[in-house]
mmCIF file with all atom_site columns, C-alpha atoms in Angstrom:
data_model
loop_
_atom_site.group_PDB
_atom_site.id
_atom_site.type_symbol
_atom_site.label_atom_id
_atom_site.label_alt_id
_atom_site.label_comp_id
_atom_site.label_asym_id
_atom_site.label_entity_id
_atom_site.label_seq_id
_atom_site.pdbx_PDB_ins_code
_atom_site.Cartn_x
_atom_site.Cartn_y
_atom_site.Cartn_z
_atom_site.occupancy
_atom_site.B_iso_or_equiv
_atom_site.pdbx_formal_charge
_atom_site.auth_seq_id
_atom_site.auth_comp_id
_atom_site.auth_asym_id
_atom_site.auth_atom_id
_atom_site.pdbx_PDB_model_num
ATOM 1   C CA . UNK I 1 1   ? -65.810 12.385 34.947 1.00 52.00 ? 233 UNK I CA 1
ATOM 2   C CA . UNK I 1 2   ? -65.043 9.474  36.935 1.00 56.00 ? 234 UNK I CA 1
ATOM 3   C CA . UNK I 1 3   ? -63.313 6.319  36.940 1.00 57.00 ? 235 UNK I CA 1
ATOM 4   C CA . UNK I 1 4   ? -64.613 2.899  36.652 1.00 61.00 ? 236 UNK I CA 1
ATOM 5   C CA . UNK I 1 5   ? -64.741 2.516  40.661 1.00 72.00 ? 237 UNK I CA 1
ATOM 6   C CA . UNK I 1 6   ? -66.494 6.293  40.621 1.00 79.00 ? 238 UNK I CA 1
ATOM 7   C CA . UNK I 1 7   ? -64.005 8.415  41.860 1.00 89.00 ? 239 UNK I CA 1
ATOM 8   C CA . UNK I 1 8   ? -62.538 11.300 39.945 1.00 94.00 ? 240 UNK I CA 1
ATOM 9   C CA . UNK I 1 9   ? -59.104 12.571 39.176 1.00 97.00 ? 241 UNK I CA 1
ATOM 10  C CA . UNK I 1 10  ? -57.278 15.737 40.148 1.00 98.00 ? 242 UNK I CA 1
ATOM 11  C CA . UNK I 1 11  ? -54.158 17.127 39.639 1.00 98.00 ? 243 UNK I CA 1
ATOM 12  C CA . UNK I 1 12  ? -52.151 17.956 42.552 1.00 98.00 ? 244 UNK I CA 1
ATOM 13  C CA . UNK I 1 13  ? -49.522 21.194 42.268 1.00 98.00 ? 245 UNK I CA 1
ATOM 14  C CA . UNK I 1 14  ? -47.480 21.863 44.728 1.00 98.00 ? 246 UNK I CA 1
ATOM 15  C CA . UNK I 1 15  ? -45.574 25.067 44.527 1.00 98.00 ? 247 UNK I CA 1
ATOM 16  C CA . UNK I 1 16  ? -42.727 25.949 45.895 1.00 98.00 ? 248 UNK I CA 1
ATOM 17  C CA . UNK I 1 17  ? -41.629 29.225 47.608 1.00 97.00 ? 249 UNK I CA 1
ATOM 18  C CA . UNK I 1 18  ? -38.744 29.891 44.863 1.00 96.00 ? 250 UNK I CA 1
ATOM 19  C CA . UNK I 1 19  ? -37.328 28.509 41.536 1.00 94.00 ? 251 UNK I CA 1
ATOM 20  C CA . UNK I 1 20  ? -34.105 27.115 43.129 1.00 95.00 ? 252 UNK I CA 1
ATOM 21  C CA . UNK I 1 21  ? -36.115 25.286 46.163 1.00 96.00 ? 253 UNK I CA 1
ATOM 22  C CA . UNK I 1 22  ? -34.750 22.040 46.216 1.00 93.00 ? 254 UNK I CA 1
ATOM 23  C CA . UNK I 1 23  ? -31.620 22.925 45.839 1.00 94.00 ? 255 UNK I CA 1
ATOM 24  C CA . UNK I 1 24  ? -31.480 25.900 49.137 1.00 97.00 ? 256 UNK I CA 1
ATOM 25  C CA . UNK I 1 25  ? -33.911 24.258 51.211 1.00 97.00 ? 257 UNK I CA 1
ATOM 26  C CA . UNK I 1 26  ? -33.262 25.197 54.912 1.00 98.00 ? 258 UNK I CA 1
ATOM 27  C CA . UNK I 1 27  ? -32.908 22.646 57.659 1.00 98.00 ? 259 UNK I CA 1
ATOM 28  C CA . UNK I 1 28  ? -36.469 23.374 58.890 1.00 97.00 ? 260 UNK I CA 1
ATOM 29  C CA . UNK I 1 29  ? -37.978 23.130 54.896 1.00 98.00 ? 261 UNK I CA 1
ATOM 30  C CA . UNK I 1 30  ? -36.018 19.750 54.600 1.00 98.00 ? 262 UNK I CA 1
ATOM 31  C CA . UNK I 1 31  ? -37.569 18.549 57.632 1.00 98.00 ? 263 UNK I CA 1
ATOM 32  C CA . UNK I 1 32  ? -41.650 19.615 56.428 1.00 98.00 ? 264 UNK I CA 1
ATOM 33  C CA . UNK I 1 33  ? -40.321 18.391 52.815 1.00 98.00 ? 265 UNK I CA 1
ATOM 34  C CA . UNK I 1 34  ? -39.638 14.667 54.932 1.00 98.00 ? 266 UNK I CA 1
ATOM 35  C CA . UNK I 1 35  ? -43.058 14.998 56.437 1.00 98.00 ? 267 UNK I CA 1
ATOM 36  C CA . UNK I 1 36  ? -44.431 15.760 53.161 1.00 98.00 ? 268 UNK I CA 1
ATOM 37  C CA . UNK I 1 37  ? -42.768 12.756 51.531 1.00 97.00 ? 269 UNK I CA 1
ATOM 38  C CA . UNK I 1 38  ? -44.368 10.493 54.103 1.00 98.00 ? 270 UNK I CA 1
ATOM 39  C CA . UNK I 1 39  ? -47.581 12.504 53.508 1.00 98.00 ? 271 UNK I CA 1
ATOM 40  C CA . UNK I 1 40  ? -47.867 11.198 49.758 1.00 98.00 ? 272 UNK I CA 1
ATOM 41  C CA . UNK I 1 41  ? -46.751 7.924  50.643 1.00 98.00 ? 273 UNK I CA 1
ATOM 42  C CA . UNK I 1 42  ? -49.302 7.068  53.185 1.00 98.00 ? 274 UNK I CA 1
ATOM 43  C CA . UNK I 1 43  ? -51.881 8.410  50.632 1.00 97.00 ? 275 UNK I CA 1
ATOM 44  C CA . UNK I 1 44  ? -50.420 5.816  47.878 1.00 97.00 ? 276 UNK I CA 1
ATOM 45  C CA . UNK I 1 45  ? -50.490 3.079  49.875 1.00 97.00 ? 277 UNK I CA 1
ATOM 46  C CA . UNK I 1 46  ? -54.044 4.151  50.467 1.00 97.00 ? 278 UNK I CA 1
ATOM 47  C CA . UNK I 1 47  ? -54.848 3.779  47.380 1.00 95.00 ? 279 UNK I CA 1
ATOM 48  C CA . UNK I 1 48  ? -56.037 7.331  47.125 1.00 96.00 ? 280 UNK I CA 1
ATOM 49  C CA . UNK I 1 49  ? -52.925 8.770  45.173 1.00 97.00 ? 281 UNK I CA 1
ATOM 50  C CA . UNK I 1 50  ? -52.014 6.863  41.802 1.00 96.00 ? 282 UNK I CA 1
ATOM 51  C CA . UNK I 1 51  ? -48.900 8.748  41.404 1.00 97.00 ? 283 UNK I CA 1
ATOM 52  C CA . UNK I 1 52  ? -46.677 11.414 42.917 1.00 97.00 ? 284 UNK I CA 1
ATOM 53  C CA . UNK I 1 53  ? -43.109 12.761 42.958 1.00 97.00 ? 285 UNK I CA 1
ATOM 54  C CA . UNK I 1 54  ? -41.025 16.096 41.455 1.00 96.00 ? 286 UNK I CA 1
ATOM 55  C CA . UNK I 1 55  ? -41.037 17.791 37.769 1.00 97.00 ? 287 UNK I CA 1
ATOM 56  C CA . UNK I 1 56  ? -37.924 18.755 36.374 1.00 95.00 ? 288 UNK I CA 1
ATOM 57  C CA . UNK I 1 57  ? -39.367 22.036 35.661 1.00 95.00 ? 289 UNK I CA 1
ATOM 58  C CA . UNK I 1 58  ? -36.412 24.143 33.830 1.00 94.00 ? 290 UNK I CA 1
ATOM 59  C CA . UNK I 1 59  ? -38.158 26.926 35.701 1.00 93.00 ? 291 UNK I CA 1
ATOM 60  C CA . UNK I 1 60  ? -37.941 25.146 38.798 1.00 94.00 ? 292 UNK I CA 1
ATOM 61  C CA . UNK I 1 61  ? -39.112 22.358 40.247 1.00 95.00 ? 293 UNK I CA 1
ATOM 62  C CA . UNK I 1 62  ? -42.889 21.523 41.514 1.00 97.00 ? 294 UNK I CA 1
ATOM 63  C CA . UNK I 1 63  ? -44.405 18.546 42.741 1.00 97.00 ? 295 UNK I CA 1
ATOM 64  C CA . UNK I 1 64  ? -47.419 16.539 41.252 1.00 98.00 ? 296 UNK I CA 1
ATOM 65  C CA . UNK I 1 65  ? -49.833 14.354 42.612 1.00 98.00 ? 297 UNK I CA 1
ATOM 66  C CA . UNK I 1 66  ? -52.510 12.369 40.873 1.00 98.00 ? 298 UNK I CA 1
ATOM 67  C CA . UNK I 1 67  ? -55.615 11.977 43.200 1.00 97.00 ? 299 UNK I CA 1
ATOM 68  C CA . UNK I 1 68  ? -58.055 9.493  43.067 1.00 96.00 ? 300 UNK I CA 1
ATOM 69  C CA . UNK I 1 69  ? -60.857 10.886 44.976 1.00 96.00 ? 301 UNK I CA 1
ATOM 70  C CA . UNK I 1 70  ? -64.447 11.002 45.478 1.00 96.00 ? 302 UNK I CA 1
ATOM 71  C CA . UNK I 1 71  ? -64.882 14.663 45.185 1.00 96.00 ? 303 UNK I CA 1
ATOM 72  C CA . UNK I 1 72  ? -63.601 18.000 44.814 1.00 97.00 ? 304 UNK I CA 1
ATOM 73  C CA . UNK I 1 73  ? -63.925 18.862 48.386 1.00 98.00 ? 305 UNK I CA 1
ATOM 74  C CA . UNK I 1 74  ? -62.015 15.570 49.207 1.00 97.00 ? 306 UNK I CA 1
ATOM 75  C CA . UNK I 1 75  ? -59.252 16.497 46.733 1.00 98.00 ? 307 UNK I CA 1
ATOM 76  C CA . UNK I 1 76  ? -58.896 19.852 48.364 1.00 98.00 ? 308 UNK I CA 1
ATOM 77  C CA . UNK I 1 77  ? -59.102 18.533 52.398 1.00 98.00 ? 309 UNK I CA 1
ATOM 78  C CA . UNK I 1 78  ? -56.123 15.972 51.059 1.00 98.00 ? 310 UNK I CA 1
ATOM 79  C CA . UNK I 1 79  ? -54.236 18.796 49.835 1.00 98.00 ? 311 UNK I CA 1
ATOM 80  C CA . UNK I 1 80  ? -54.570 21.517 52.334 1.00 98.00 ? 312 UNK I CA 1
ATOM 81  C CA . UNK I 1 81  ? -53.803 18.828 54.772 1.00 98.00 ? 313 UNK I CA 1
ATOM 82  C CA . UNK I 1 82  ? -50.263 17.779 53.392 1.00 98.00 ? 314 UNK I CA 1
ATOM 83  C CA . UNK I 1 83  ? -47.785 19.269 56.183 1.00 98.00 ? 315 UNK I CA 1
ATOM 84  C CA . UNK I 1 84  ? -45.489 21.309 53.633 1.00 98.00 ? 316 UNK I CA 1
ATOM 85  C CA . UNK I 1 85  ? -48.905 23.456 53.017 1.00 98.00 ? 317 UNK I CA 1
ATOM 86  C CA . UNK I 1 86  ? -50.009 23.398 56.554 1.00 98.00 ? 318 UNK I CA 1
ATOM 87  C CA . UNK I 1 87  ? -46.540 24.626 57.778 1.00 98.00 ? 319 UNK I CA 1
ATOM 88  C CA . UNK I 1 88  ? -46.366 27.456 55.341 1.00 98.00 ? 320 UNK I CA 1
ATOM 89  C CA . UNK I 1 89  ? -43.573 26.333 53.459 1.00 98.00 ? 321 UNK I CA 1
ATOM 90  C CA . UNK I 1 90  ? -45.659 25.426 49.999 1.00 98.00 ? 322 UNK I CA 1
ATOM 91  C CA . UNK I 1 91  ? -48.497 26.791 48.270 1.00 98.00 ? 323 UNK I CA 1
ATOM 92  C CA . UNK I 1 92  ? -50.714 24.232 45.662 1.00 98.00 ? 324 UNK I CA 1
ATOM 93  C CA . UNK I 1 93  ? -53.385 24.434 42.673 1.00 98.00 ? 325 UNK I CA 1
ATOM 94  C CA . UNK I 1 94  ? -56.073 21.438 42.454 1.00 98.00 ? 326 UNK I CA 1
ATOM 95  C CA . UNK I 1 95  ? -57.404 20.638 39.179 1.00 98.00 ? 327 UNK I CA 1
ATOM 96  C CA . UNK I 1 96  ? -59.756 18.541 37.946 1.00 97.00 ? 328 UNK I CA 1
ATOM 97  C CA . UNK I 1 97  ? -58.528 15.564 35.602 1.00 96.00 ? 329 UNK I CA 1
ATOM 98  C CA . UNK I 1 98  ? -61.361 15.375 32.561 1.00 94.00 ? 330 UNK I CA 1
ATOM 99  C CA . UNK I 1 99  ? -61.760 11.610 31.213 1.00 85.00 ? 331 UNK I CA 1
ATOM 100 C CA . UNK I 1 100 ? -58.769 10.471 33.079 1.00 83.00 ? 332 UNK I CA 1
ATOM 101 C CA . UNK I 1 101 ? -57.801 6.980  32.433 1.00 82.00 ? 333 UNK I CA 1
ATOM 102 C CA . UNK I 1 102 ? -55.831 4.637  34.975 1.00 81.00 ? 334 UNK I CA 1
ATOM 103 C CA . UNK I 1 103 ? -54.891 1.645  34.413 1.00 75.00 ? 335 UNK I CA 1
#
């Protein structure tokens, strides 16, 4: 379903390599995890992200993302394009938001 401007909503997971992951990241995970931050911010400012950041999981934490996207496909090329999945470190699901509402 889409929004009033006709994009949809997905769900962005991103999942990380082990339960206790942000608290033994290495030097070289910290660093993609920076590039990742800037990432997600770029793609808020864009106005293509309506809100993003860590769940306190008590299984671990995992990172969510709210897209606001034309398409699937579009959803999918943001995610697999987000430097903690491109470098390996992070895996991610992308799901489709039914009805969302934003305000």
């Amino acid at each position: 379903m889409s929004t009033d401007d006709g994009r949809e909503l997905f769900l962005f997971r991103l999942i990380p390599p082990r339960a206790d992951f942000a608290q033994t990241m290495t030097d070289i995970e910290e660093h993609t995890m920076g590039l990742h931050t800037t990432y997600w911010q770029d793609l808020l400012a864009a106005g293509r992200v309506v809100v993003y950041g860590p769940v306190a999981d008590p299984e671990g934490v995992w990172g969510l993302g709210v897209l606001r996207v034309a398409d699937r496909a579009e959803a999918l090329a943001l995610a697999e394009a987000d430097p903690s999945i491109t470098a390996g470190v992070n895996t991610f699901e992308v799901l489709e938001i039914l009805g969302g509402t934003t305000g």
